[in-house]
PDB file of C-alpha atoms in Angstrom:
ATOM      1  CA  ALA A 194      14.031   3.804 -46.843  1.00 79.00           C
ATOM      2  CA  GLN A 195      17.394   4.707 -48.274  1.00 86.00           C
ATOM      3  CA  ARG A 196      20.047   4.594 -45.631  1.00 91.00           C
ATOM      4  CA  VAL A 197      23.767   4.169 -45.089  1.00 95.00           C
ATOM      5  CA  THR A 198      25.042   2.747 -41.826  1.00 96.00           C
ATOM      6  CA  GLN A 199      28.580   2.967 -40.559  1.00 97.00           C
ATOM      7  CA  PRO A 200      28.447   1.180 -37.212  1.00 96.00           C
ATOM      8  CA  GLU A 201      31.828   2.293 -35.860  1.00 96.00           C
ATOM      9  CA  LYS A 202      32.414   5.916 -34.881  1.00 96.00           C
ATOM     10  CA  LEU A 203      36.071   5.226 -34.142  1.00 97.00           C
ATOM     11  CA  LEU A 204      38.426   2.506 -35.255  1.00 98.00           C
ATOM     12  CA  SER A 205      41.943   2.322 -33.873  1.00 97.00           C
ATOM     13  CA  VAL A 206      44.523  -0.029 -35.356  1.00 97.00           C
ATOM     14  CA  PHE A 207      48.267  -0.349 -35.162  1.00 97.00           C
ATOM     15  CA  LYS A 208      50.480   0.506 -38.099  1.00 97.00           C
ATOM     16  CA  GLY A 209      50.858  -2.534 -40.341  1.00 97.00           C
ATOM     17  CA  ALA A 210      47.632  -4.143 -39.146  1.00 98.00           C
ATOM     18  CA  PRO A 211      44.721  -4.816 -41.515  1.00 97.00           C
ATOM     19  CA  VAL A 212      41.866  -2.345 -41.622  1.00 97.00           C
ATOM     20  CA  GLU A 213      38.200  -2.880 -42.382  1.00 97.00           C
ATOM     21  CA  LEU A 214      35.740  -0.015 -42.232  1.00 98.00           C
ATOM     22  CA  LYS A 215      32.174  -1.253 -42.360  1.00 98.00           C
ATOM     23  CA  CYS A 216      29.384   0.156 -44.469  1.00 97.00           C
ATOM     24  CA  ASN A 217      25.904  -1.242 -44.939  1.00 97.00           C
ATOM     25  CA  TYR A 218      23.236   0.283 -47.107  1.00 95.00           C
ATOM     26  CA  SER A 219      19.525   0.087 -47.706  1.00 93.00           C
ATOM     27  CA  TYR A 220      18.350   0.858 -51.248  1.00 88.00           C
ATOM     28  CA  SER A 221      15.721  -0.698 -53.447  1.00 83.00           C
ATOM     29  CA  GLY A 222      17.345   0.049 -56.784  1.00 79.00           C
ATOM     30  CA  SER A 223      20.767  -0.579 -58.242  1.00 80.00           C
ATOM     31  CA  PRO A 224      23.143   1.260 -55.903  1.00 83.00           C
ATOM     32  CA  GLU A 225      26.128   3.397 -56.667  1.00 87.00           C
ATOM     33  CA  LEU A 226      28.474   3.385 -53.708  1.00 91.00           C
ATOM     34  CA  PHE A 227      31.407   5.562 -52.826  1.00 92.00           C
ATOM     35  CA  TRP A 228      33.963   6.036 -50.098  1.00 95.00           C
ATOM     36  CA  TYR A 229      34.961   9.594 -49.289  1.00 95.00           C
ATOM     37  CA  VAL A 230      37.849  10.559 -47.025  1.00 96.00           C
ATOM     38  CA  GLN A 231      38.591  13.709 -45.086  1.00 94.00           C
ATOM     39  CA  TYR A 232      42.116  14.195 -43.808  1.00 94.00           C
ATOM     40  CA  SER A 233      42.764  16.677 -41.018  1.00 91.00           C
ATOM     41  CA  ARG A 234      42.080  20.245 -42.174  1.00 89.00           C
ATOM     42  CA  GLN A 235      41.346  19.145 -45.739  1.00 92.00           C
ATOM     43  CA  ARG A 236      38.155  18.935 -47.721  1.00 93.00           C
ATOM     44  CA  LEU A 237      36.105  15.850 -48.360  1.00 94.00           C
ATOM     45  CA  GLN A 238      37.505  13.936 -51.325  1.00 93.00           C
ATOM     46  CA  LEU A 239      36.568  10.819 -53.222  1.00 91.00           C
ATOM     47  CA  LEU A 240      38.618   7.771 -52.304  1.00 93.00           C
ATOM     48  CA  LEU A 241      36.968   5.204 -54.529  1.00 90.00           C
ATOM     49  CA  ARG A 242      33.693   4.167 -56.145  1.00 88.00           C
ATOM     50  CA  HIS A 243      32.448   0.655 -56.650  1.00 84.00           C
ATOM     51  CA  ILE A 244      31.941   1.039 -60.395  1.00 79.00           C
ATOM     52  CA  SER A 245      35.625   1.622 -61.052  1.00 78.00           C
ATOM     53  CA  ARG A 246      36.713  -1.411 -59.002  1.00 75.00           C
ATOM     54  CA  GLU A 247      40.125   0.116 -58.471  1.00 80.00           C
ATOM     55  CA  SER A 248      42.515   0.259 -55.566  1.00 81.00           C
ATOM     56  CA  ILE A 249      43.430   3.701 -54.280  1.00 86.00           C
ATOM     57  CA  LYS A 250      46.212   4.168 -51.710  1.00 91.00           C
ATOM     58  CA  GLY A 251      46.010   0.433 -51.089  1.00 92.00           C
ATOM     59  CA  PHE A 252      42.302   0.546 -50.221  1.00 94.00           C
ATOM     60  CA  THR A 253      39.716  -1.647 -51.911  1.00 94.00           C
ATOM     61  CA  ALA A 254      35.978  -2.052 -51.449  1.00 94.00           C
ATOM     62  CA  ASP A 255      33.714  -4.709 -52.872  1.00 88.00           C
ATOM     63  CA  LEU A 256      29.994  -4.301 -53.289  1.00 90.00           C
ATOM     64  CA  ASN A 257      28.148  -7.271 -51.787  1.00 91.00           C
ATOM     65  CA  LYS A 258      24.540  -6.985 -52.875  1.00 89.00           C
ATOM     66  CA  GLY A 259      23.486 -10.047 -50.897  1.00 91.00           C
ATOM     67  CA  GLU A 260      24.720  -8.547 -47.636  1.00 92.00           C
ATOM     68  CA  THR A 261      24.062  -4.966 -48.807  1.00 93.00           C
ATOM     69  CA  SER A 262      27.562  -4.027 -47.760  1.00 95.00           C
ATOM     70  CA  PHE A 263      30.456  -2.022 -49.171  1.00 95.00           C
ATOM     71  CA  HIS A 264      33.224  -2.446 -46.629  1.00 97.00           C
ATOM     72  CA  LEU A 265      36.526  -0.612 -47.103  1.00 96.00           C
ATOM     73  CA  LYS A 266      39.661  -2.678 -46.612  1.00 96.00           C
ATOM     74  CA  LYS A 267      43.401  -2.242 -46.537  1.00 96.00           C
ATOM     75  CA  PRO A 268      45.812  -5.051 -45.703  1.00 97.00           C
ATOM     76  CA  PHE A 269      48.461  -2.931 -43.962  1.00 97.00           C
ATOM     77  CA  ALA A 270      47.465   0.359 -42.337  1.00 97.00           C
ATOM     78  CA  GLN A 271      49.808   3.341 -42.450  1.00 97.00           C
ATOM     79  CA  GLU A 272      49.872   6.361 -40.151  1.00 97.00           C
ATOM     80  CA  GLU A 273      48.906   8.658 -43.024  1.00 96.00           C
ATOM     81  CA  ASP A 274      45.639   6.719 -43.387  1.00 97.00           C
ATOM     82  CA  SER A 275      44.377   8.363 -40.199  1.00 97.00           C
ATOM     83  CA  ALA A 276      41.321  10.341 -41.281  1.00 97.00           C
ATOM     84  CA  MET A 277      37.533  10.457 -41.291  1.00 97.00           C
ATOM     85  CA  TYR A 278      35.952   8.041 -43.749  1.00 98.00           C
ATOM     86  CA  TYR A 279      32.423   8.366 -45.101  1.00 97.00           C
ATOM     87  CA  CYS A 280      30.492   5.805 -47.071  1.00 96.00           C
ATOM     88  CA  ALA A 281      28.001   7.339 -49.515  1.00 94.00           C
ATOM     89  CA  LEU A 282      25.135   5.969 -51.566  1.00 91.00           C
ATOM     90  CA  GLY A 283      24.290   7.557 -54.900  1.00 85.00           C
ATOM     91  CA  SER A 284      20.522   7.764 -54.811  1.00 72.00           C
ATOM     92  CA  GLY A 285      18.800   8.117 -58.160  1.00 67.00           C
ATOM     93  CA  THR A 286      20.555  10.612 -60.346  1.00 64.00           C
ATOM     94  CA  TYR A 287      21.152  13.496 -58.090  1.00 71.00           C
ATOM     95  CA  LYS A 288      21.999  13.033 -54.467  1.00 81.00           C
ATOM     96  CA  TYR A 289      24.336  11.280 -52.105  1.00 87.00           C
ATOM     97  CA  ILE A 290      23.237   9.766 -48.840  1.00 91.00           C
ATOM     98  CA  PHE A 291      26.154   9.723 -46.434  1.00 94.00           C
ATOM     99  CA  GLY A 292      26.799   7.593 -43.410  1.00 95.00           C
ATOM    100  CA  THR A 293      27.806   9.196 -40.134  1.00 95.00           C
ATOM    101  CA  GLY A 294      31.461   8.428 -40.741  1.00 96.00           C
ATOM    102  CA  THR A 295      34.190   6.399 -39.067  1.00 98.00           C
ATOM    103  CA  ARG A 296      37.298   7.994 -37.661  1.00 97.00           C
ATOM    104  CA  LEU A 297      40.309   5.812 -38.361  1.00 98.00           C
ATOM    105  CA  LYS A 298      43.298   6.227 -36.086  1.00 98.00           C
ATOM    106  CA  VAL A 299      46.444   4.383 -37.020  1.00 97.00           C
ATOM    107  CA  LEU A 300      48.744   4.062 -34.052  1.00 96.00           C
ATOM    108  CA  ALA A 301      52.522   3.932 -34.362  1.00 92.00           C
TER     109      ALA A 301
ATOM    110  CA  GLU B 218      41.686  24.040 -63.364  1.00 55.00           C
ATOM    111  CA  THR B 219      40.438  25.582 -60.121  1.00 72.00           C
ATOM    112  CA  GLY B 220      38.599  23.601 -57.498  1.00 91.00           C
ATOM    113  CA  VAL B 221      35.334  24.338 -55.741  1.00 96.00           C
ATOM    114  CA  THR B 222      35.467  27.461 -53.614  1.00 96.00           C
ATOM    115  CA  GLN B 223      33.045  28.685 -50.963  1.00 97.00           C
ATOM    116  CA  SER B 224      32.562  31.957 -49.170  1.00 97.00           C
ATOM    117  CA  PRO B 225      32.603  33.032 -46.488  1.00 97.00           C
ATOM    118  CA  THR B 226      34.724  30.574 -44.525  1.00 96.00           C
ATOM    119  CA  HIS B 227      32.693  31.090 -41.412  1.00 96.00           C
ATOM    120  CA  LEU B 228      30.076  33.447 -40.039  1.00 96.00           C
ATOM    121  CA  ILE B 229      27.960  34.066 -37.012  1.00 98.00           C
ATOM    122  CA  LYS B 230      24.300  35.037 -37.230  1.00 98.00           C
ATOM    123  CA  THR B 231      21.483  35.628 -34.796  1.00 98.00           C
ATOM    124  CA  ARG B 232      18.334  33.528 -34.668  1.00 98.00           C
ATOM    125  CA  GLY B 233      15.705  34.907 -37.052  1.00 98.00           C
ATOM    126  CA  GLN B 234      18.206  36.478 -39.431  1.00 98.00           C
ATOM    127  CA  GLN B 235      18.825  35.492 -43.028  1.00 98.00           C
ATOM    128  CA  VAL B 236      22.074  34.253 -44.564  1.00 98.00           C
ATOM    129  CA  THR B 237      23.483  33.740 -48.055  1.00 98.00           C
ATOM    130  CA  LEU B 238      26.322  31.325 -48.724  1.00 98.00           C
ATOM    131  CA  ARG B 239      28.185  31.232 -52.017  1.00 98.00           C
ATOM    132  CA  CYS B 240      29.839  28.530 -54.075  1.00 97.00           C
ATOM    133  CA  SER B 241      31.920  28.614 -57.233  1.00 96.00           C
ATOM    134  CA  SER B 242      31.887  25.318 -59.047  1.00 93.00           C
ATOM    135  CA  GLN B 243      34.926  23.651 -60.519  1.00 91.00           C
ATOM    136  CA  SER B 244      35.729  24.668 -64.072  1.00 88.00           C
ATOM    137  CA  GLY B 245      33.633  22.709 -66.562  1.00 87.00           C
ATOM    138  CA  HIS B 246      31.043  21.595 -64.012  1.00 90.00           C
ATOM    139  CA  ASN B 247      27.367  22.406 -64.551  1.00 90.00           C
ATOM    140  CA  THR B 248      25.876  20.779 -61.455  1.00 91.00           C
ATOM    141  CA  VAL B 249      26.044  22.022 -57.873  1.00 94.00           C
ATOM    142  CA  SER B 250      24.790  20.229 -54.766  1.00 94.00           C
ATOM    143  CA  TRP B 251      24.508  21.617 -51.255  1.00 97.00           C
ATOM    144  CA  TYR B 252      24.873  19.625 -48.057  1.00 97.00           C
ATOM    145  CA  GLN B 253      24.491  20.403 -44.369  1.00 97.00           C
ATOM    146  CA  GLN B 254      26.883  18.699 -41.969  1.00 95.00           C
ATOM    147  CA  ALA B 255      26.016  18.969 -38.302  1.00 94.00           C
ATOM    148  CA  LEU B 256      28.664  18.192 -35.720  1.00 90.00           C
ATOM    149  CA  GLY B 257      29.375  14.464 -35.555  1.00 87.00           C
ATOM    150  CA  GLN B 258      27.163  13.669 -38.510  1.00 91.00           C
ATOM    151  CA  GLY B 259      27.669  12.928 -42.169  1.00 93.00           C
ATOM    152  CA  PRO B 260      26.681  15.473 -44.799  1.00 95.00           C
ATOM    153  CA  GLN B 261      22.939  15.678 -45.475  1.00 95.00           C
ATOM    154  CA  PHE B 262      21.686  16.551 -48.949  1.00 94.00           C
ATOM    155  CA  ILE B 263      19.805  19.865 -49.170  1.00 96.00           C
ATOM    156  CA  PHE B 264      19.280  20.298 -52.924  1.00 94.00           C
ATOM    157  CA  GLN B 265      20.963  20.192 -56.291  1.00 93.00           C
ATOM    158  CA  TYR B 266      21.018  22.612 -59.209  1.00 93.00           C
ATOM    159  CA  TYR B 267      21.601  21.508 -62.775  1.00 90.00           C
ATOM    160  CA  ARG B 268      21.864  24.136 -65.495  1.00 88.00           C
ATOM    161  CA  GLU B 269      20.197  26.761 -63.295  1.00 91.00           C
ATOM    162  CA  GLU B 270      17.196  24.608 -62.336  1.00 92.00           C
ATOM    163  CA  GLU B 271      16.571  22.873 -59.014  1.00 91.00           C
ATOM    164  CA  ASN B 272      17.031  19.206 -59.775  1.00 87.00           C
ATOM    165  CA  GLY B 273      16.171  17.513 -56.513  1.00 88.00           C
ATOM    166  CA  ARG B 274      15.653  18.353 -52.881  1.00 91.00           C
ATOM    167  CA  GLY B 275      16.268  16.665 -49.583  1.00 91.00           C
ATOM    168  CA  ASN B 276      14.207  16.852 -46.428  1.00 92.00           C
ATOM    169  CA  PHE B 277      14.720  20.559 -45.711  1.00 96.00           C
ATOM    170  CA  PRO B 278      12.021  23.214 -45.218  1.00 97.00           C
ATOM    171  CA  PRO B 279      11.282  25.908 -47.823  1.00 96.00           C
ATOM    172  CA  ARG B 280      13.240  28.510 -45.870  1.00 98.00           C
ATOM    173  CA  PHE B 281      16.274  26.816 -47.422  1.00 98.00           C
ATOM    174  CA  SER B 282      16.421  28.043 -50.993  1.00 97.00           C
ATOM    175  CA  GLY B 283      19.012  28.378 -53.690  1.00 96.00           C
ATOM    176  CA  LEU B 284      20.036  29.745 -57.029  1.00 96.00           C
ATOM    177  CA  GLN B 285      22.396  28.789 -59.768  1.00 96.00           C
ATOM    178  CA  PHE B 286      23.793  31.396 -62.118  1.00 94.00           C
ATOM    179  CA  PRO B 287      24.690  31.140 -65.825  1.00 93.00           C
ATOM    180  CA  ASN B 288      28.350  30.617 -64.898  1.00 91.00           C
ATOM    181  CA  TYR B 289      27.147  27.687 -62.714  1.00 92.00           C
ATOM    182  CA  SER B 290      28.112  29.298 -59.442  1.00 94.00           C
ATOM    183  CA  SER B 291      25.456  28.950 -56.781  1.00 97.00           C
ATOM    184  CA  GLU B 292      23.976  30.467 -53.652  1.00 98.00           C
ATOM    185  CA  LEU B 293      22.295  28.890 -50.678  1.00 98.00           C
ATOM    186  CA  ASN B 294      19.895  31.130 -48.791  1.00 98.00           C
ATOM    187  CA  VAL B 295      18.474  30.354 -45.381  1.00 98.00           C
ATOM    188  CA  ASN B 296      15.700  32.523 -43.931  1.00 97.00           C
ATOM    189  CA  ALA B 297      14.502  32.772 -40.355  1.00 98.00           C
ATOM    190  CA  LEU B 298      17.605  31.125 -38.960  1.00 98.00           C
ATOM    191  CA  GLU B 299      17.199  28.667 -36.121  1.00 98.00           C
ATOM    192  CA  LEU B 300      19.777  27.484 -33.621  1.00 97.00           C
ATOM    193  CA  ASP B 301      19.730  24.017 -35.240  1.00 97.00           C
ATOM    194  CA  ASP B 302      20.905  25.540 -38.523  1.00 98.00           C
ATOM    195  CA  SER B 303      24.360  25.817 -36.985  1.00 98.00           C
ATOM    196  CA  ALA B 304      26.474  23.492 -39.104  1.00 97.00           C
ATOM    197  CA  LEU B 305      29.088  23.204 -41.812  1.00 97.00           C
ATOM    198  CA  TYR B 306      27.550  23.829 -45.228  1.00 98.00           C
ATOM    199  CA  LEU B 307      29.240  22.032 -48.080  1.00 97.00           C
ATOM    200  CA  CYS B 308      28.954  22.692 -51.756  1.00 96.00           C
ATOM    201  CA  ALA B 309      29.880  20.048 -54.311  1.00 94.00           C
ATOM    202  CA  SER B 310      30.085  20.331 -58.063  1.00 93.00           C
ATOM    203  CA  SER B 311      30.063  17.731 -60.797  1.00 89.00           C
ATOM    204  CA  SER B 312      30.036  17.536 -64.570  1.00 85.00           C
ATOM    205  CA  GLY B 313      26.567  16.007 -64.602  1.00 72.00           C
ATOM    206  CA  GLN B 314      24.056  14.152 -62.543  1.00 62.00           C
ATOM    207  CA  GLY B 315      24.988  10.981 -60.716  1.00 59.00           C
ATOM    208  CA  VAL B 316      28.717  11.305 -61.217  1.00 71.00           C
ATOM    209  CA  GLU B 317      31.614  12.049 -58.916  1.00 81.00           C
ATOM    210  CA  GLN B 318      31.117  15.197 -56.859  1.00 88.00           C
ATOM    211  CA  TYR B 319      33.977  17.489 -55.866  1.00 91.00           C
ATOM    212  CA  PHE B 320      33.545  19.232 -52.548  1.00 94.00           C
ATOM    213  CA  GLY B 321      34.441  22.693 -51.415  1.00 96.00           C
ATOM    214  CA  PRO B 322      36.000  23.454 -48.022  1.00 95.00           C
ATOM    215  CA  GLY B 323      32.667  24.444 -46.512  1.00 96.00           C
ATOM    216  CA  THR B 324      31.201  27.418 -44.694  1.00 97.00           C
ATOM    217  CA  ARG B 325      30.838  27.106 -40.942  1.00 97.00           C
ATOM    218  CA  LEU B 326      27.612  28.827 -39.833  1.00 98.00           C
ATOM    219  CA  THR B 327      26.962  29.512 -36.169  1.00 98.00           C
ATOM    220  CA  VAL B 328      23.515  30.727 -35.118  1.00 98.00           C
ATOM    221  CA  THR B 329      23.271  32.289 -31.667  1.00 97.00           C
TER     222      THR B 329
END
């Protein structure tokens, strides 16, 4: 079955500390993986996708097919990173499967 | 270039009623997907429309139906509303299948 698992509902870190938001997936084909972010009172927006292999706002994510993971990392958290983060799997050609999300709180 | 818009912002319906939600896709996008997001959950795929044809469907009953118009805007219709249909309904548009989707702000539906 196709599935995305985000094991942490809430992750609290102090400003300047490293952040790792976990995402594991289950998919039999070649996956397309994304991280979406939702800041307070804003719409869901794409943060990054594994194909582009870029760093956005200091965040990176590496696809590990052996561990079926796509964890989101940032070396030094900032208060403005506080938001809801969703990992999503592009399934076939037409739909996303989202995880349940992790709320990141960066404490001053 | 305008983003994805949805209407209404929120509405309240009674169990058994019918509802229509609307979505205008981003300029240049021909694909619209609809998602249901229950409280505390991630968005769940309902269906997708590509060039006015349904292009894929998630695990939702037939009382969830949709349309896409020639200008690529879209409607989501839900018949015989149930209490569990209370959720945020998100529309997302893209320039094709399997590419980045841009989300609207959502419509919050409450069924009483």
